[in-house]
Coordinates of C-alpha atoms in Angstrom, one line a residue:
Chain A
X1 CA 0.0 0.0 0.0
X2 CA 2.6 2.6 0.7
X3 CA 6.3 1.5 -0.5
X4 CA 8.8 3.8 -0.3
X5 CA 12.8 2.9 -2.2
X6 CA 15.6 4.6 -1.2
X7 CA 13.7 7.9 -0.3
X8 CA 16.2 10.8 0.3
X9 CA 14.6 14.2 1.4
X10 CA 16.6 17.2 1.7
X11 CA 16.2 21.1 2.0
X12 CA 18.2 23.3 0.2
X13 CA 20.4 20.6 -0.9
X14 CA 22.2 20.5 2.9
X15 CA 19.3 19.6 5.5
X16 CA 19.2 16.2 5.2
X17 CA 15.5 15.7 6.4
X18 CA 15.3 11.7 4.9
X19 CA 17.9 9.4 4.0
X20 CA 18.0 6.3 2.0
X21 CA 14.2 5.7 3.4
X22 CA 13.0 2.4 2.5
X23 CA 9.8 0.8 3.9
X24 CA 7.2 -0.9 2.8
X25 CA 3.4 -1.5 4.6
X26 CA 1.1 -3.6 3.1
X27 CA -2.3 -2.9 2.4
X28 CA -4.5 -3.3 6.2
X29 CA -1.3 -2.4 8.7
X30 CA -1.4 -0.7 11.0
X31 CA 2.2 1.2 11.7
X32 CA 3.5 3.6 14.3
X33 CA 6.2 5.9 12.8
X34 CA 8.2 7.2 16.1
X35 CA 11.1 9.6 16.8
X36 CA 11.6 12.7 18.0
X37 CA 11.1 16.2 16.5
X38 CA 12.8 16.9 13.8
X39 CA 13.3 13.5 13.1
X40 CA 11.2 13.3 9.8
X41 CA 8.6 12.1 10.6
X42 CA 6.4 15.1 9.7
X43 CA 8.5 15.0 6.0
X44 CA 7.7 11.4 5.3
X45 CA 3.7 11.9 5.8
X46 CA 4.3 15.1 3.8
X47 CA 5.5 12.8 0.8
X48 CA 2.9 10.7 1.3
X49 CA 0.1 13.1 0.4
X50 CA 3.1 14.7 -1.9
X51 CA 3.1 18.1 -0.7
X52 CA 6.2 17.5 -1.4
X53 CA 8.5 15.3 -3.8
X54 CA 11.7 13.3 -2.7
X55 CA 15.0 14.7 -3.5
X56 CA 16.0 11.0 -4.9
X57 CA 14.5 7.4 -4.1
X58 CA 10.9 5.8 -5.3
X59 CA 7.7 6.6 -3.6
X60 CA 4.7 4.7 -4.3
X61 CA 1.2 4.9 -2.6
X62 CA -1.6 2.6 -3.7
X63 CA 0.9 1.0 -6.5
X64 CA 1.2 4.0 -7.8
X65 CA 4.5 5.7 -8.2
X66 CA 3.8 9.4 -7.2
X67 CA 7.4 10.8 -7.5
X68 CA 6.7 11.3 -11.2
X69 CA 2.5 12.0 -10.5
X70 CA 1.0 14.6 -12.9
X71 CA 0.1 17.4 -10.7
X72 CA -3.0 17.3 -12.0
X73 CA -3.6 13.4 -10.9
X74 CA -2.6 14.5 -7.0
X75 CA -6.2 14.9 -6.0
X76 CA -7.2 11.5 -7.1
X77 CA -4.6 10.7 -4.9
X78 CA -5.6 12.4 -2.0
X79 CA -8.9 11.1 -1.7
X80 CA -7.1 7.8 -1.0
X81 CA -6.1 9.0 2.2
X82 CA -7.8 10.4 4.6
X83 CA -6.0 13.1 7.0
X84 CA -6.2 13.5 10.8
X85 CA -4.0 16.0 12.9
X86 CA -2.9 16.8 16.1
X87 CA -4.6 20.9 15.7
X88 CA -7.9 19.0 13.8
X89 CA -7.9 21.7 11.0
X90 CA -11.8 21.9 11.8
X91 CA -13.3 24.9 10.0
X92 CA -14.6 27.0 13.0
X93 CA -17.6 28.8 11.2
X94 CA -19.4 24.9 10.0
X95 CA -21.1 22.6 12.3
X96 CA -19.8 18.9 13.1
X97 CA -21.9 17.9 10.2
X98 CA -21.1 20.8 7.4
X99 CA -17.4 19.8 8.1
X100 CA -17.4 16.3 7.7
X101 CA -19.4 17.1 4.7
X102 CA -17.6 19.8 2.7
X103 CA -14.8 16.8 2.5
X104 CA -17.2 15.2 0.1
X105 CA -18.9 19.0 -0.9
X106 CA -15.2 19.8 -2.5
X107 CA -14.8 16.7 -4.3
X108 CA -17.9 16.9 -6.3
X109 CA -20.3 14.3 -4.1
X110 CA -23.9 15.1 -3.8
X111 CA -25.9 16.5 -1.7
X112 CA -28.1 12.7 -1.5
X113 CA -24.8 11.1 -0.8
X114 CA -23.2 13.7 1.6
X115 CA -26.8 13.3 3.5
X116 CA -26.5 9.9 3.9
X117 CA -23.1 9.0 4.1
X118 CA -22.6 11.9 7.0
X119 CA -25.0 10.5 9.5
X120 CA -23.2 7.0 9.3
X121 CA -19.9 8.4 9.8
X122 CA -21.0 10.5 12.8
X123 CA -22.6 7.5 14.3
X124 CA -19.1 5.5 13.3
X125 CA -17.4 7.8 15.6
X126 CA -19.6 8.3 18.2
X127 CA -21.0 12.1 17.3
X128 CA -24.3 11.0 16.3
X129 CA -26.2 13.4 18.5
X130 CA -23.7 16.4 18.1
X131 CA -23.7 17.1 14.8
X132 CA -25.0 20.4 14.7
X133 CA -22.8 22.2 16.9
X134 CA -20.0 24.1 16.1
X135 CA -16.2 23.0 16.6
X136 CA -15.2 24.8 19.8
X137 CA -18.4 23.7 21.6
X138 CA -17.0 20.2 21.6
X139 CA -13.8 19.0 23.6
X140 CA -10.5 18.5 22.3
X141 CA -11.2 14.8 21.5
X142 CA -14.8 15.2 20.1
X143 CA -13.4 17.4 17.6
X144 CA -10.3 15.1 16.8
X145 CA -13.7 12.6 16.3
X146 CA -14.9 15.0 14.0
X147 CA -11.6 15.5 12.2
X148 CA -11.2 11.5 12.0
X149 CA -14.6 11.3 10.0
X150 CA -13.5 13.7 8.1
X151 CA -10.9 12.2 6.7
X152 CA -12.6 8.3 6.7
X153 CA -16.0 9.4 5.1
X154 CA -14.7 9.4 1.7
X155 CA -13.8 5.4 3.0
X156 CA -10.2 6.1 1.9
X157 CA -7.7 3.1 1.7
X158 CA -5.3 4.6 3.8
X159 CA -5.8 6.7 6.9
X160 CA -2.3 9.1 7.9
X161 CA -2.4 10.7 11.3
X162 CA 0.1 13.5 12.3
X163 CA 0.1 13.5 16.2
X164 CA -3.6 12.3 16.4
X165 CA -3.1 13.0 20.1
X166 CA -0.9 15.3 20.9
X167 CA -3.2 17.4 22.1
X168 CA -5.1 15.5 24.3
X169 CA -5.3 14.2 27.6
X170 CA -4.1 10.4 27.8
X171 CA -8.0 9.0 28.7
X172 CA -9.2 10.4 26.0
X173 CA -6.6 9.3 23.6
X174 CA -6.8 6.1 24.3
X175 CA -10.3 6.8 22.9
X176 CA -9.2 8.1 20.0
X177 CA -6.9 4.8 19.5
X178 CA -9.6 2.8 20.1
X179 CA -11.4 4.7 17.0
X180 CA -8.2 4.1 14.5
X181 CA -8.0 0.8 15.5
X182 CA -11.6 0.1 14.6
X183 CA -11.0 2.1 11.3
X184 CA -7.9 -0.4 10.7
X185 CA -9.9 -3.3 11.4
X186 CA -12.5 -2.2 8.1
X187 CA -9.1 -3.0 6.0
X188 CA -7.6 0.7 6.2
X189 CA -4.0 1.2 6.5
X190 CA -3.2 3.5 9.3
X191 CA -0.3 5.4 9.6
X192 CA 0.3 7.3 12.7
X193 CA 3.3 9.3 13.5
X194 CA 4.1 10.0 17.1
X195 CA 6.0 10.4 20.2
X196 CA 3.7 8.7 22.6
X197 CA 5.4 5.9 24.1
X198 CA 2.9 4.9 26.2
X199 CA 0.1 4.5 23.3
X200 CA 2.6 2.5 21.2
X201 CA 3.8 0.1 24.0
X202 CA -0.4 -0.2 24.8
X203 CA -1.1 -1.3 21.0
X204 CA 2.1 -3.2 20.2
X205 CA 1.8 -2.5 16.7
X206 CA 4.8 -2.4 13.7
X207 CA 6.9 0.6 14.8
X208 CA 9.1 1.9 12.5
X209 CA 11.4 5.0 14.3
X210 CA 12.9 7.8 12.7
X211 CA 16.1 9.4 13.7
X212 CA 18.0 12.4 11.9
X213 CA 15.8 10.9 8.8
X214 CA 17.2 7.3 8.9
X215 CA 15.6 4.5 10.0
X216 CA 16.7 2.6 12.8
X217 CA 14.1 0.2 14.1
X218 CA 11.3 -1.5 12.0
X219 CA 9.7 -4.1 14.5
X220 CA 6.5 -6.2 14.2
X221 CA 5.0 -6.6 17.7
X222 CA 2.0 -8.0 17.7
X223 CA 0.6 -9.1 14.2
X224 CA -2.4 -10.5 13.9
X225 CA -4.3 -12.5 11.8
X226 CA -5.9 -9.3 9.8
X227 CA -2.6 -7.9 9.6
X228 CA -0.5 -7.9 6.8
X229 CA -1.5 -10.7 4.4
X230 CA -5.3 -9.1 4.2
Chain B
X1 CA -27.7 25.9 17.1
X2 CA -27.2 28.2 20.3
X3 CA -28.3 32.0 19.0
X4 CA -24.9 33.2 20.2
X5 CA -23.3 31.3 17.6
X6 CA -25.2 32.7 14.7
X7 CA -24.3 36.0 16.3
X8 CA -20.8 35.4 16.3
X9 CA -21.0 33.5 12.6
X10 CA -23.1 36.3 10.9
X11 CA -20.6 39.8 12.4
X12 CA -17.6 37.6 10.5
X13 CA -19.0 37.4 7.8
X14 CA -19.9 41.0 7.6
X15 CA -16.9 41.6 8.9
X16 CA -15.3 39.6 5.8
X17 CA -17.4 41.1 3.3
X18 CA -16.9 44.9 4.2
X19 CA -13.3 43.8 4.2
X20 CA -13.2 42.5 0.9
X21 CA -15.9 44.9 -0.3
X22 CA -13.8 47.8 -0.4
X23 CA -11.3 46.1 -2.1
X24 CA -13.4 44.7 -4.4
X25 CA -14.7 48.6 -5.2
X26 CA -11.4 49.8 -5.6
X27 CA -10.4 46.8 -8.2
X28 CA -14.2 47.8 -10.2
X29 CA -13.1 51.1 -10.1
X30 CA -10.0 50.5 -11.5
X31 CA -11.3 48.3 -13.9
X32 CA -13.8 50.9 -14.7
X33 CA -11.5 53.9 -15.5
X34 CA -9.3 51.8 -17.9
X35 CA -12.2 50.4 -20.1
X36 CA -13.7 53.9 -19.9
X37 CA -10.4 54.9 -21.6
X38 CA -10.5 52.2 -24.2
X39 CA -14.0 52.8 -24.7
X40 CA -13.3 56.5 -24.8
X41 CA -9.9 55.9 -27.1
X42 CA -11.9 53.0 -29.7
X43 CA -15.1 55.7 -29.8
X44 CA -13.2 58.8 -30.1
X45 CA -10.4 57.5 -33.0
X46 CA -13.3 56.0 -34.7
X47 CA -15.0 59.0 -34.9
X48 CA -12.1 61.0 -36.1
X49 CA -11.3 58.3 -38.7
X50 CA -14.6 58.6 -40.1
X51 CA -14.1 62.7 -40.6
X52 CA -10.2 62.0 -42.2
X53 CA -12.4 59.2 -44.6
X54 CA -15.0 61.9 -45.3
X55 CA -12.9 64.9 -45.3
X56 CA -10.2 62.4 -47.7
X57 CA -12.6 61.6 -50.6
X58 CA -14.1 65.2 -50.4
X59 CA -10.5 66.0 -51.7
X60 CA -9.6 67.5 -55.1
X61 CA -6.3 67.7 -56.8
X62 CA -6.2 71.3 -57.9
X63 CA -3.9 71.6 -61.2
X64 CA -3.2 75.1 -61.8
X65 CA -2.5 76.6 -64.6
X66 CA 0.3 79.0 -66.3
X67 CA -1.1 82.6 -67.2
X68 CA -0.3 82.1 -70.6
X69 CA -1.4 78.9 -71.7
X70 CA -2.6 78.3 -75.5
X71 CA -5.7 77.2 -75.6
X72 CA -5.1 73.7 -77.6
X73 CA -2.9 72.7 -74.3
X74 CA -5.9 73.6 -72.0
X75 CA -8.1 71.2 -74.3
X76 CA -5.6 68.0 -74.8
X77 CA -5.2 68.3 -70.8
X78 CA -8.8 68.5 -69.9
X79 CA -9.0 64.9 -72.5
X80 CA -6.2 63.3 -70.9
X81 CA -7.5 63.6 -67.4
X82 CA -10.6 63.1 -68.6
X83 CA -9.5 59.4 -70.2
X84 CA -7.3 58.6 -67.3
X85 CA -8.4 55.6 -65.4
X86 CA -8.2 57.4 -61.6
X87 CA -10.0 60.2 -62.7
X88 CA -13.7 60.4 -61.2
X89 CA -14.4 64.0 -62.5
X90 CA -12.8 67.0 -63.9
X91 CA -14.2 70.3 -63.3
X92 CA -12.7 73.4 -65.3
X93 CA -12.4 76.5 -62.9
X94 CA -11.7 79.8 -64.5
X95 CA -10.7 83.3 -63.6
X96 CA -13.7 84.5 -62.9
X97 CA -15.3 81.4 -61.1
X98 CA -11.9 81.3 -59.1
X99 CA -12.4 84.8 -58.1
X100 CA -16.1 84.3 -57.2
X101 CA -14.9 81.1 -54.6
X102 CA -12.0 83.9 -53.5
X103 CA -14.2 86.0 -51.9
X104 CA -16.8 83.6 -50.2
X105 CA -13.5 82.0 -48.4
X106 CA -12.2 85.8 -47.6
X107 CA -15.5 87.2 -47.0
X108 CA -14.5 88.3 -43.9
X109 CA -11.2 89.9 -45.0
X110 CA -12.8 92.5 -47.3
X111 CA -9.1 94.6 -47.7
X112 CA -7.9 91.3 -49.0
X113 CA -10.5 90.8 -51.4
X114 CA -10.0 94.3 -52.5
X115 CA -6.2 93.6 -53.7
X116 CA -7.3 90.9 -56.1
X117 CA -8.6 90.7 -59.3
X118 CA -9.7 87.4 -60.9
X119 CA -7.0 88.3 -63.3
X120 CA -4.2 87.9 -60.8
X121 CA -5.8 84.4 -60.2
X122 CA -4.8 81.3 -61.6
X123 CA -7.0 79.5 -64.2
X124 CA -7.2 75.8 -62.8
X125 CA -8.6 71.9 -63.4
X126 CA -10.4 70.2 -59.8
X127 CA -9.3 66.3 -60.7
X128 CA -11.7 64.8 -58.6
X129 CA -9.7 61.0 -57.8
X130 CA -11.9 57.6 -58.0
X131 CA -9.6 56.8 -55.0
X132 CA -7.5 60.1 -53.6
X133 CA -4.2 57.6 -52.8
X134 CA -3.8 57.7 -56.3
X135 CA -2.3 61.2 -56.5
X136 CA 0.9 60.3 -57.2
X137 CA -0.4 58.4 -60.1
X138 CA -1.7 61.4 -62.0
X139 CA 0.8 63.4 -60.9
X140 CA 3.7 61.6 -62.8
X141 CA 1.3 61.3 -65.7
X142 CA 1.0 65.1 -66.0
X143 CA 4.7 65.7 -65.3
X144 CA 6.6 68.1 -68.3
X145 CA 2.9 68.7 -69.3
X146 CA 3.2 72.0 -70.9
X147 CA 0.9 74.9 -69.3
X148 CA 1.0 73.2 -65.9
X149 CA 2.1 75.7 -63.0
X150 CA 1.4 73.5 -59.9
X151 CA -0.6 70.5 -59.0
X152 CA -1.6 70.4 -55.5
X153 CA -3.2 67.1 -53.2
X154 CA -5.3 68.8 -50.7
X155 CA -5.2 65.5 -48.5
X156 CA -1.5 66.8 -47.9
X157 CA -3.8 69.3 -45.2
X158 CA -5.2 66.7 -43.6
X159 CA -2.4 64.2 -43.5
X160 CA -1.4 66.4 -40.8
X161 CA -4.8 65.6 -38.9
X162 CA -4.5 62.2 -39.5
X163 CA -1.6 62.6 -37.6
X164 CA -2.5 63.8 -34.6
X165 CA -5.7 61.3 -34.8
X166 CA -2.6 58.5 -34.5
X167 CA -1.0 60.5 -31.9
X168 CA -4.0 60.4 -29.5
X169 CA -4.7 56.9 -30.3
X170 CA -1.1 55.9 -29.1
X171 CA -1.6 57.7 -26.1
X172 CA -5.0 56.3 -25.3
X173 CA -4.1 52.8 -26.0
X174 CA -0.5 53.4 -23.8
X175 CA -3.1 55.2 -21.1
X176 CA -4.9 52.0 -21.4
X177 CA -3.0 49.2 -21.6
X178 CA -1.4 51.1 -18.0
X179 CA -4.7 51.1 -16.5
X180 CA -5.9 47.6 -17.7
X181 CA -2.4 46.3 -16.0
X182 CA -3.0 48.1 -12.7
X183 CA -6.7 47.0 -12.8
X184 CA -5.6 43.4 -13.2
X185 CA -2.8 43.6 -10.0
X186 CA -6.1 45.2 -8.2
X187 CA -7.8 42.5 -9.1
X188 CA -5.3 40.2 -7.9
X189 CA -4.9 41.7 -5.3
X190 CA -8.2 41.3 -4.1
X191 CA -8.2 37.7 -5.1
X192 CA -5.3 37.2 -2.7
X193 CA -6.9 38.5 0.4
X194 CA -10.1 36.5 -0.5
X195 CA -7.9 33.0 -0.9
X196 CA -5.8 34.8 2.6
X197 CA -8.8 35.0 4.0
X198 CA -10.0 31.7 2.8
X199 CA -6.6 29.8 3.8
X200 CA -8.2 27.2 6.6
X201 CA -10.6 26.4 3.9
X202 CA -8.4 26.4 0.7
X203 CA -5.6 23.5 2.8
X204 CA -8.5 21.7 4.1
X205 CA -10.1 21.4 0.3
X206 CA -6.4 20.2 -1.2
X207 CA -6.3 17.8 1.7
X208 CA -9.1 16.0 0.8
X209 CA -8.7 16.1 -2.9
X210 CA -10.5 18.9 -4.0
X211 CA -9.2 19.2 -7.7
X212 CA -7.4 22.4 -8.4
X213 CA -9.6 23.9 -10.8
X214 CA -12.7 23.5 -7.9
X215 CA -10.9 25.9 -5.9
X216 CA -10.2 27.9 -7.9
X217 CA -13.9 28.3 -10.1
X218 CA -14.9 30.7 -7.4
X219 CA -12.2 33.3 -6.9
X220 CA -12.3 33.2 -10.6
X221 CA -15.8 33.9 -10.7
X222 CA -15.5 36.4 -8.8
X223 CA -12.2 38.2 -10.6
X224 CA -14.7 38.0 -13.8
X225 CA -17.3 39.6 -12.0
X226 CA -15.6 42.5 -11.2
X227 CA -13.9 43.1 -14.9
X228 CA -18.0 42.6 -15.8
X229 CA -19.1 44.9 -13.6
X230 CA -16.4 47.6 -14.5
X231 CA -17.2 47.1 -18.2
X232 CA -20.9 47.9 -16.5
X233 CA -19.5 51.2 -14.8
X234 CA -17.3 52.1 -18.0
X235 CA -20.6 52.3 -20.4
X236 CA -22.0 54.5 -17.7
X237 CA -19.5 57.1 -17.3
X238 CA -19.5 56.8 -20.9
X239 CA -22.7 57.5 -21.9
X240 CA -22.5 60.4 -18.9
X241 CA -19.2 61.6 -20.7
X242 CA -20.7 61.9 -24.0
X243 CA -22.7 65.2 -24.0
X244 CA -19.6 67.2 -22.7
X245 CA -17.3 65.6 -25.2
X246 CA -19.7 66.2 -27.9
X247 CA -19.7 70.2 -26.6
X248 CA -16.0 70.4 -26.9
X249 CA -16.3 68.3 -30.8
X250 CA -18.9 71.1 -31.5
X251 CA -15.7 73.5 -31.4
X252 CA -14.5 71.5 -34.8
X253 CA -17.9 71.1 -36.1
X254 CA -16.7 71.6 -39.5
X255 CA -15.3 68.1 -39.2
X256 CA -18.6 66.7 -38.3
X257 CA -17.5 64.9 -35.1
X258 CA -20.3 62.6 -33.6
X259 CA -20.2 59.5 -31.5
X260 CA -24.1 58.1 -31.0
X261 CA -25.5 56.5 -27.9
X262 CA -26.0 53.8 -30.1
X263 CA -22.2 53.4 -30.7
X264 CA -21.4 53.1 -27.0
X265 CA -24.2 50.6 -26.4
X266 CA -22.6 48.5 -29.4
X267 CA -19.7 48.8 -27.4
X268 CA -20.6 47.2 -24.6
X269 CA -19.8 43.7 -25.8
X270 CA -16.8 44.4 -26.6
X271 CA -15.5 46.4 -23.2
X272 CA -17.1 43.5 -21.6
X273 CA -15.1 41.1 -23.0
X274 CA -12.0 43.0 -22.3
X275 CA -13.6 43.0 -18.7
X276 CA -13.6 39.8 -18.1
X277 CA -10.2 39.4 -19.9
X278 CA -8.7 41.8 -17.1
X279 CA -10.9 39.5 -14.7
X280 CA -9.9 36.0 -15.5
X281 CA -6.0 37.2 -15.8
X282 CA -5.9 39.2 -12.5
X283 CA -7.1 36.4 -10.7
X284 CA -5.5 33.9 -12.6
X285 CA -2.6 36.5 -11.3
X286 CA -3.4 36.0 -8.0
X287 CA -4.5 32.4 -7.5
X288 CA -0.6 31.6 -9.1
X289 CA 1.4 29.8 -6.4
X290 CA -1.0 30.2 -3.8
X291 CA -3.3 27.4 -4.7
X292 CA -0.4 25.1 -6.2
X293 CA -0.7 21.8 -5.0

């Protein structure tokens, strides 16, 4: 699902933000990528969703190699994979239910389909009952809720989460786990870069860890049966 | 929703709008002064074309005569011009009729009149061209004709007209093309602040695939709308313009200088369409690199 060859990333041809990056997750993992600031993490998601392009190396994201993807062709690409981040990006001004729908608005849906397909999302996560109110009367993991349907009602195949909970108290991110982990177990690959030791040691997932852009741990913990073969 | 909320949602937006609004006026404005000028330039060029077109095929070649020319060279002349090909008309002018035109032209300058007598005036042929570009034409053809003082191409008086009719068009359409540039960076200018203001929205829409082109429809739109709406303003001031201009034309009347209502309404097309040419670039302008993938 996301393979990645040789993947060098640098700035101004000195910052050496990724080097010689090569991993590969198949299609229904569900992978921790770990390290401290600055360590690259934030690039390689970047690459992912190519806002930006790889100095050298291969990148490809459902089979298709998106180093040399027509600019045009990067929207198609994007609604393969759905978004979540630590600061939401929640539109202040829309309710719970006009934000999870202008993802499909923008994209050229409906409205039939963004009236069904909203309510079932909402329910998914749990906001059934709150989606007409308006971002910042929710707390900080409702509206991470709201971000995560955001970014799974267009049933992408892969799910990328920047800091999912980083900005939440650990209770309630062991909620929000709880929600990716259901999203994985619908066959969505879920990447989720972090620094929270104490959710990664709790889910024993594949961790891949990231220092001064090289890798240097890829570890399967815990693979189960709807794991990398599905 | 709680009323608070629709409080706080609806003084943004007006917020927002009066915001952009001004800018937006400004970039109409803009918009409308420069296709007021073209309009102005196209209308005003046109019309003095059509009085250098007029005034040009009104025009005679005057061949003058010597004092003393026999009377068979008078006759063989008045046949040749007569059988050449460019030649419309030939009308024989004599003394007398000479001094009869003479006085109408000085009839206001009686002490000149008084110093001549149609004997001190030349007798003369008015070659009336099918096509006055042709001068040249007859004029080599009558070259060492005996009994020929002087031939004269009256257009030569308004070649210098025509002149400063080219000389004013330059300077509109360089007026113009200045103002049509500075109505497009208004534009863009006001596109930017829209997307600025926009932002949240704008990375959210790439995020989730929005294509390019969706995101950009609407600030396009609404660059288009103001070049349409300036094109809207121009025709106005225009049409408000025109009796004053007409006044000052009535200074030359002679020339017969007159632009119709009708004109500038015909116009409008066409400043439109120049509108939303200023429009779609200035926000083209503006969208560049901010809405790059």
């Amino acid at each position: 699902m996301i393979k990645t060859i040789n993947v060098n990333k640098s700035y101004r041809g000195s910052v050496h933000a990724l080097r010689d990056v090569s991993i590969d997750i198949a299609k229904g993992e569900f992978v921790f990528l770990v390290g401290p600031s600055g360590s690259g993490k934030s690039t390689f998601i970047r690459l992912m969703l190519r806002e930006e392009t790889p100095t050298s190396g291969e990148i490809y994201v459902a089979g298709k190699n998106i180093g040399q993807l027509a600019s045009w062709k990067v929207p198609m690409l994007r609604r393969n994979i759905g978004c979540v981040f630590q600061d939401f990006k929640l539109l202040p001004n829309k309710t719970v239910f006009e934000n999870v729908g202008f993802a499909l608005q923008v994209i050229g849906r409906s409205k039939d389909v963004i009236a069904k397909q909203v309510p079932e999302i909402l329910d998914l996560v749990g906001l059934g009952s709150k989606s007409h109110h308006l971002p910042d009367e929710l707390s900080g993991g409702e509206q991470q809720r709201v971000s995560i349907a955001r970014a799974f009602v267009n049933r992408p195949q892969i799910l990328l989460a920047d800091e999912p909970t980083g900005n939440l108290d650990p209770a309630t991110s062991v909620d929000i786990m709880k929600l990716l982990d259901r999203i994985n177990r619908t066959g969505t690959t879920v990447l989720m870069a972090t620094h929270d030791h104490a959710i990664v040691d709790a889910m024993r997932r594949r961790v891949i860890e990231l220092e001064g852009g090289i890798v240097v741990r890829d570890q399967e913990r815990g693979v189960y049966g709807y794991g990398a073969q599905v | 929703m709680p009323g608070i909320k629709v409080d706080y949602a609806v003084r943004e937006t007006v917020t927002n709008m009066r915001r952009n609004v001004l800018m937006a006026v400004a970039a109409v404005l803009v918009v409308a002064v420069s296709l007021f000028l073209v309009g102005g330039v196209l209308l005003v060029t046109r019309a003095l074309n059509r009085v250098v077109d007029v005034q040009t095929h009104k025009v005679e070649v005057g061949v003058f005569l010597i004092r003393d020319i026999t009377p068979e060279d008078k006759e063989s002349l008045q046949r040749d011009l007569l059988a050449m090909p460019e030649v419309d008309r030939v009308i024989y002018e004599s003394k007398q009729e000479a001094y009869e035109h003479f006085k109408i032209l000085f009839k206001d300058s009686p002490d000149i009149v008084a110093n001549v007598t149609p004997d001190s005036l030349p007798e003369s042929f008015h070659v009336k061209l099918k096509k006055p570009s042709e001068f040249s034409i007859v004029r080599d053809r009558l070259a060492n004709r005996p009994g020929i003082d002087k031939i004269r191409d009256q257009r030569e008086f308004l070649k210098r007209f025509f002149r400063v009719v080219q000389a004013v068009r330059a300077f509109g359409i360089a007026l113009m093309v200045v103002f049509a540039f500075a109505a497009a960076i208004l534009i863009a200018t006001t596109i930017r602040m829209a997307i600025y203001a926009r932002r949240k929205e704008i990375a959210i829409m790439k995020l989730v695939g929005a294509t390019n082109w969706f995101i950009r429809i609407p600030f396009m739109m609404e660059g288009i709308l103001q070049g349409v709406v300036g094109a809207i303003v121009a025709v106005g001031l225009l049409l408000a313009v025109r009796p004053f201009v007409s006044g000052i034309f009535h200074v030359f009347q002679f020339l017969g200088v007159t632009v119709s209502i009708k004109e500038i309404l015909l116009q409008t097309f066409l400043l439109m369409a120049i509108g939303i040419g200023i429009g779609g670039l200035g926000s083209l302008l503006g969208l560049r690199r901010y809405l790059e993938v």
